[in-house]
Amino acid sequence: MSFLRPKTKIDEGDTVIIFLGVNSMHSIQATPTVVNRKGEEVEHIFQTSFGALKVRSIIGLEYGNQVKLSKGWAYILQPNPQLWTQTLPHRTQIIYTPDISMIIHQLDLRPGSVIVESGTGSGSLSHFLLHAIKPSGRLHTFDFHEARAKQAQDEFQNHGLSEFVCVYNRDVCEFGFGTQLEGKVDAVFLDLPAPQLAVPHAVQVFKKQVLNICAFHAGGRFCSFSPCIEQSQRCCEALKNHGFTEIQSLEILQQENQVKTKSLSLINLDFVKQKKPLNSSTEEKQHLPSKDVIKVLTTFQPMTHTGHTGFLTFATLPPVFAR
């Protein structure tokens, strides 16, 4: 239940983050014992680069406490979507924070929003979406792989998020999102190899606005994540053919500017205004330019840049009367 709301103490069964450093974190479940490969129940001891941690010892402690390992120290943190993305078990390639922040912003998510996600995968984005739409929103997430859908459902249950999410095992490109979601969704997110096949089904699930007797599609926001530009192009064509507007594809590249103090040489050129001495070598040395050194705080780009992650295609489905 450690994802549901802020907590003070660690309870048995909570998912916790073992923080060793900015680039060294692990997620574990706070259980005193585990079952080994032989089916035997043994003491839960977690091995880290700074030594072993007896997990039983952290139950009942407050989050944020420093615990002693056999070769150093670690901090026990309460998980959040950002930390979970860096420590979760990878079942598939995942979407990271730079892309996720743009997705949540562009989909205009807020508490109470209803969103469909196709391509649950490892659940990285799902936890961010749930964090944005709680406590009155709802996430409907689909995955065609039965085992991955079951693992995601178990994770949501263990994290205390099951009341806000429904997990489905279905190929939405062929069978759609189901009649139970028609006219009930504010936003749609797709992470599929062929997103253009799911666009016609996405049109059907956006919310409807009832005016007098007739019902009109109120529309909503759409996003698709594609590693290749050809996938994004085919998705854009399908979106245009089905009445979507404000279609755009973005690529989010994270760049770190390094800040350093550099020493710069300054040359005094006043000597050029004076006549050069004819015979005196001593006077000639005295008129040589003087070199002063100053220290300047500068920023510059690193020699290597972060590689390509994927293309984000966004679009808006307007109401039927506005198309």
XYZ file of C-alpha atoms in Angstrom:
323
model
C 0.000 0.000 0.000
C 3.059 2.285 -0.128
C 2.033 4.017 -3.400
C -1.454 5.010 -2.284
C -0.653 7.965 -0.016
C 2.289 9.391 1.955
C 3.217 7.206 4.928
C 5.439 7.596 7.971
C 6.338 4.013 8.901
C 7.220 0.939 6.879
C 4.666 -1.850 7.198
C 5.222 -5.489 6.352
C 4.539 -6.062 2.640
C 5.289 -2.480 1.581
C 7.359 -1.840 -1.509
C 10.361 0.275 -0.500
C 13.299 1.877 -2.311
C 16.849 1.094 -1.148
C 18.793 4.278 -1.976
C 22.560 3.793 -2.236
C 23.229 6.723 -4.572
C 21.708 8.714 -7.420
C 22.614 5.965 -9.901
C 22.220 3.044 -7.510
C 18.707 2.267 -6.252
C 16.741 -0.937 -5.768
C 13.081 -1.712 -5.071
C 12.240 -4.565 -2.691
C 9.231 -5.803 -0.762
C 9.471 -5.455 3.018
C 8.855 -9.058 3.993
C 10.834 -10.837 6.754
C 11.066 -14.109 4.813
C 11.038 -15.244 1.185
C 10.633 -18.588 -0.568
C 13.804 -19.806 -2.312
C 14.082 -21.900 -5.463
C 13.722 -25.100 -3.480
C 10.379 -23.923 -2.095
C 11.796 -23.349 1.376
C 10.977 -20.291 3.478
C 14.214 -18.514 4.394
C 15.311 -15.205 5.930
C 14.945 -12.301 3.490
C 18.436 -10.863 3.019
C 19.013 -8.381 0.178
C 22.532 -8.083 -1.240
C 23.828 -4.664 -2.372
C 27.184 -3.270 -3.485
C 27.638 -1.985 0.098
C 26.841 -5.300 1.755
C 23.819 -7.241 2.946
C 20.570 -5.887 4.366
C 18.391 -7.993 6.652
C 14.951 -6.848 5.449
C 13.284 -7.785 8.743
C 15.207 -4.928 10.412
C 13.537 -2.158 8.357
C 9.913 -3.109 9.163
C 8.536 -0.539 11.588
C 11.177 2.088 10.787
C 10.242 5.507 9.440
C 10.731 6.235 5.757
C 13.890 8.252 5.129
C 15.880 6.486 7.836
C 19.496 5.548 7.302
C 20.233 1.862 7.849
C 23.582 0.205 8.351
C 24.814 -2.370 5.855
C 27.766 -4.689 6.332
C 29.998 -2.390 4.213
C 28.265 0.977 4.385
C 24.936 2.775 4.623
C 21.644 3.032 2.730
C 18.464 5.106 2.959
C 14.972 3.581 2.919
C 12.601 5.712 0.815
C 8.905 5.526 0.077
C 8.360 4.803 -3.626
C 6.820 7.261 -6.056
C 6.420 7.062 -9.853
C 9.813 8.702 -10.468
C 11.716 6.264 -8.230
C 9.687 3.282 -9.439
C 10.576 4.024 -13.085
C 14.275 3.801 -12.185
C 13.999 0.577 -10.193
C 11.111 -1.474 -11.637
C 11.660 -4.956 -13.130
C 11.756 -4.531 -16.916
C 9.357 -6.775 -18.798
C 9.595 -4.526 -21.869
C 11.320 -1.307 -22.901
C 9.870 1.516 -20.808
C 9.108 5.223 -21.242
C 11.193 7.529 -19.051
C 10.483 10.785 -17.228
C 11.301 13.326 -20.034
C 8.725 11.737 -22.378
C 6.249 11.014 -19.567
C 6.154 14.642 -18.399
C 5.279 15.807 -21.923
C 2.618 13.083 -22.276
C 0.826 14.076 -19.056
C 1.020 17.772 -19.984
C -0.261 17.322 -23.543
C -3.071 14.933 -22.559
C -4.289 17.556 -20.060
C -4.655 15.001 -17.280
C -6.034 15.995 -13.882
C -7.747 14.306 -10.922
C -10.966 12.777 -12.245
C -9.735 12.138 -15.808
C -10.548 8.810 -17.465
C -7.751 7.536 -19.701
C -7.156 4.498 -21.905
C -3.627 3.126 -22.245
C -2.740 0.402 -24.721
C 0.643 -1.218 -24.207
C 0.888 -1.648 -20.426
C 4.332 -3.255 -20.665
C 6.298 -2.832 -17.432
C 3.846 -0.300 -15.993
C 6.243 2.671 -15.882
C 3.859 5.145 -17.527
C 0.835 3.580 -15.802
C 2.074 4.637 -12.352
C 2.561 8.235 -13.531
C -0.918 8.295 -15.085
C -2.479 6.987 -11.870
C -0.585 9.589 -9.846
C -2.051 12.327 -12.089
C -5.703 11.191 -12.079
C -6.187 10.011 -8.457
C -8.370 9.946 -6.426
C -11.440 10.259 -8.633
C -9.988 9.257 -12.032
C -9.772 5.887 -13.742
C -7.119 4.172 -15.870
C -8.057 1.424 -18.344
C -4.855 -0.250 -19.522
C -4.608 -2.948 -22.229
C -1.878 -5.447 -23.133
C -2.091 -8.250 -25.705
C 0.381 -10.404 -23.706
C -1.508 -12.390 -21.066
C 1.429 -12.900 -18.677
C 2.400 -9.211 -18.736
C -1.194 -8.146 -18.104
C -1.385 -10.511 -15.111
C 1.941 -9.260 -13.698
C 0.824 -5.645 -14.053
C -2.464 -6.412 -12.305
C -0.598 -8.052 -9.407
C 1.715 -5.034 -9.104
C -1.184 -2.587 -8.951
C -2.774 -4.774 -6.273
C 0.431 -4.891 -4.213
C 0.921 -1.129 -4.541
C -2.616 -0.334 -3.367
C -3.700 1.140 -6.715
C -6.141 -1.512 -7.924
C -9.252 0.602 -7.173
C -8.114 3.196 -9.745
C -7.125 0.883 -12.618
C -8.632 -1.865 -14.763
C -6.241 -4.198 -16.617
C -7.364 -5.961 -19.810
C -5.728 -8.685 -21.898
C -6.770 -7.793 -25.447
C -5.383 -6.917 -28.870
C -6.970 -3.482 -29.321
C -5.849 -3.200 -32.957
C -8.142 -6.088 -33.867
C -10.858 -6.073 -31.198
C -10.927 -2.446 -30.013
C -11.378 -1.233 -26.449
C -14.775 -2.812 -25.807
C -18.308 -1.456 -25.819
C -18.185 -0.759 -22.068
C -15.805 2.188 -22.668
C -17.593 3.822 -25.604
C -18.203 7.517 -24.930
C -16.491 7.496 -21.505
C -12.840 8.467 -22.040
C -11.038 11.832 -21.852
C -7.679 10.771 -23.313
C -6.096 7.856 -25.195
C -2.451 6.769 -25.151
C -1.037 4.135 -27.530
C 2.341 2.383 -27.383
C 1.870 -0.079 -30.235
C 3.849 -1.283 -33.280
C 0.984 -0.240 -35.603
C -0.910 2.579 -33.819
C -2.803 3.525 -36.988
C -4.859 0.324 -36.655
C -6.150 1.401 -33.237
C -7.072 4.980 -34.228
C -10.627 4.057 -35.479
C -11.302 2.292 -32.160
C -9.964 5.286 -30.207
C -12.548 7.565 -31.850
C -15.361 5.475 -30.379
C -14.272 5.717 -26.735
C -13.969 9.506 -26.411
C -16.659 11.115 -24.268
C -19.960 12.213 -25.746
C -21.683 15.469 -24.971
C -25.450 15.243 -24.728
C -27.327 18.241 -26.151
C -31.123 17.971 -25.972
C -31.933 14.565 -27.502
C -28.861 14.088 -29.713
C -25.439 12.939 -28.547
C -22.272 14.427 -30.017
C -18.722 13.298 -29.502
C -17.180 15.788 -27.070
C -13.738 14.612 -28.170
C -10.481 14.551 -26.231
C -6.709 14.307 -26.487
C -4.710 11.539 -28.174
C -1.053 10.465 -27.888
C 0.988 7.725 -29.537
C 4.597 6.747 -28.749
C 6.576 5.316 -31.688
C 10.302 4.495 -31.906
C 10.390 4.982 -35.708
C 9.322 8.006 -37.765
C 7.545 5.751 -40.291
C 5.181 4.583 -37.530
C 4.505 8.193 -36.586
C 3.804 9.108 -40.219
C 1.264 6.311 -40.659
C -0.386 7.299 -37.375
C -0.645 10.943 -38.498
C -2.347 9.883 -41.742
C -4.884 7.777 -39.838
C -5.562 10.624 -37.392
C -6.201 13.066 -40.247
C -8.564 10.619 -41.980
C -10.632 10.238 -38.794
C -11.169 13.929 -38.110
C -8.384 14.687 -35.622
C -6.902 18.185 -35.549
C -3.800 19.836 -34.039
C -1.685 16.863 -35.130
C 1.981 17.161 -34.217
C 4.959 14.854 -33.620
C 7.614 15.709 -31.035
C 10.960 14.230 -30.051
C 12.092 14.894 -26.481
C 15.879 14.937 -26.080
C 17.356 15.494 -22.634
C 20.589 17.512 -22.574
C 22.786 18.317 -19.608
C 24.738 21.588 -19.677
C 27.973 21.252 -17.716
C 29.065 24.193 -15.547
C 32.799 24.692 -15.004
C 35.297 27.411 -14.143
C 37.756 28.033 -16.984
C 40.957 30.072 -17.014
C 41.273 32.552 -19.913
C 44.417 34.432 -20.916
C 44.129 38.169 -21.594
C 46.809 39.852 -23.711
C 47.537 43.560 -23.179
C 47.955 45.054 -26.644
C 49.011 48.534 -25.547
C 52.535 47.763 -26.797
C 51.444 48.190 -30.403
C 50.886 51.899 -29.786
C 54.593 52.403 -28.982
C 57.541 52.512 -31.341
C 59.706 49.431 -31.463
C 63.226 50.072 -30.013
C 66.030 49.771 -32.556
C 69.062 48.460 -30.640
C 68.183 47.710 -27.020
C 67.195 44.116 -26.361
C 66.360 45.041 -22.743
C 63.902 47.674 -23.843
C 62.454 45.221 -26.360
C 61.705 42.695 -23.601
C 60.055 45.410 -21.531
C 57.670 46.159 -24.386
C 56.549 42.552 -24.878
C 52.820 42.001 -24.293
C 51.894 41.024 -20.730
C 49.612 38.007 -20.176
C 46.949 38.160 -17.464
C 44.794 35.181 -16.485
C 41.182 35.505 -15.377
C 38.784 32.801 -14.190
C 35.314 32.713 -15.755
C 32.273 30.558 -14.844
C 31.001 29.055 -18.105
C 28.562 26.428 -19.366
C 29.045 24.136 -22.332
C 27.424 21.097 -23.897
C 28.838 17.618 -23.270
C 30.839 15.858 -25.972
C 28.238 13.070 -26.208
C 24.463 13.507 -26.354
C 21.578 11.329 -25.214
C 20.340 9.092 -27.986
C 16.908 8.959 -29.605
C 14.077 7.433 -27.565
C 10.954 7.836 -29.671
C 8.447 10.154 -31.326
C 5.369 11.424 -29.516
C 2.389 12.083 -31.778
C -0.343 14.270 -30.281
C -3.755 15.184 -31.667
C -7.163 16.510 -30.632
C -10.501 14.966 -31.531
C -13.032 17.826 -31.642
C -16.801 17.356 -31.217
C -18.562 15.979 -34.287
C -20.162 19.329 -35.181
C -16.713 20.998 -35.186
C -14.960 18.530 -37.498
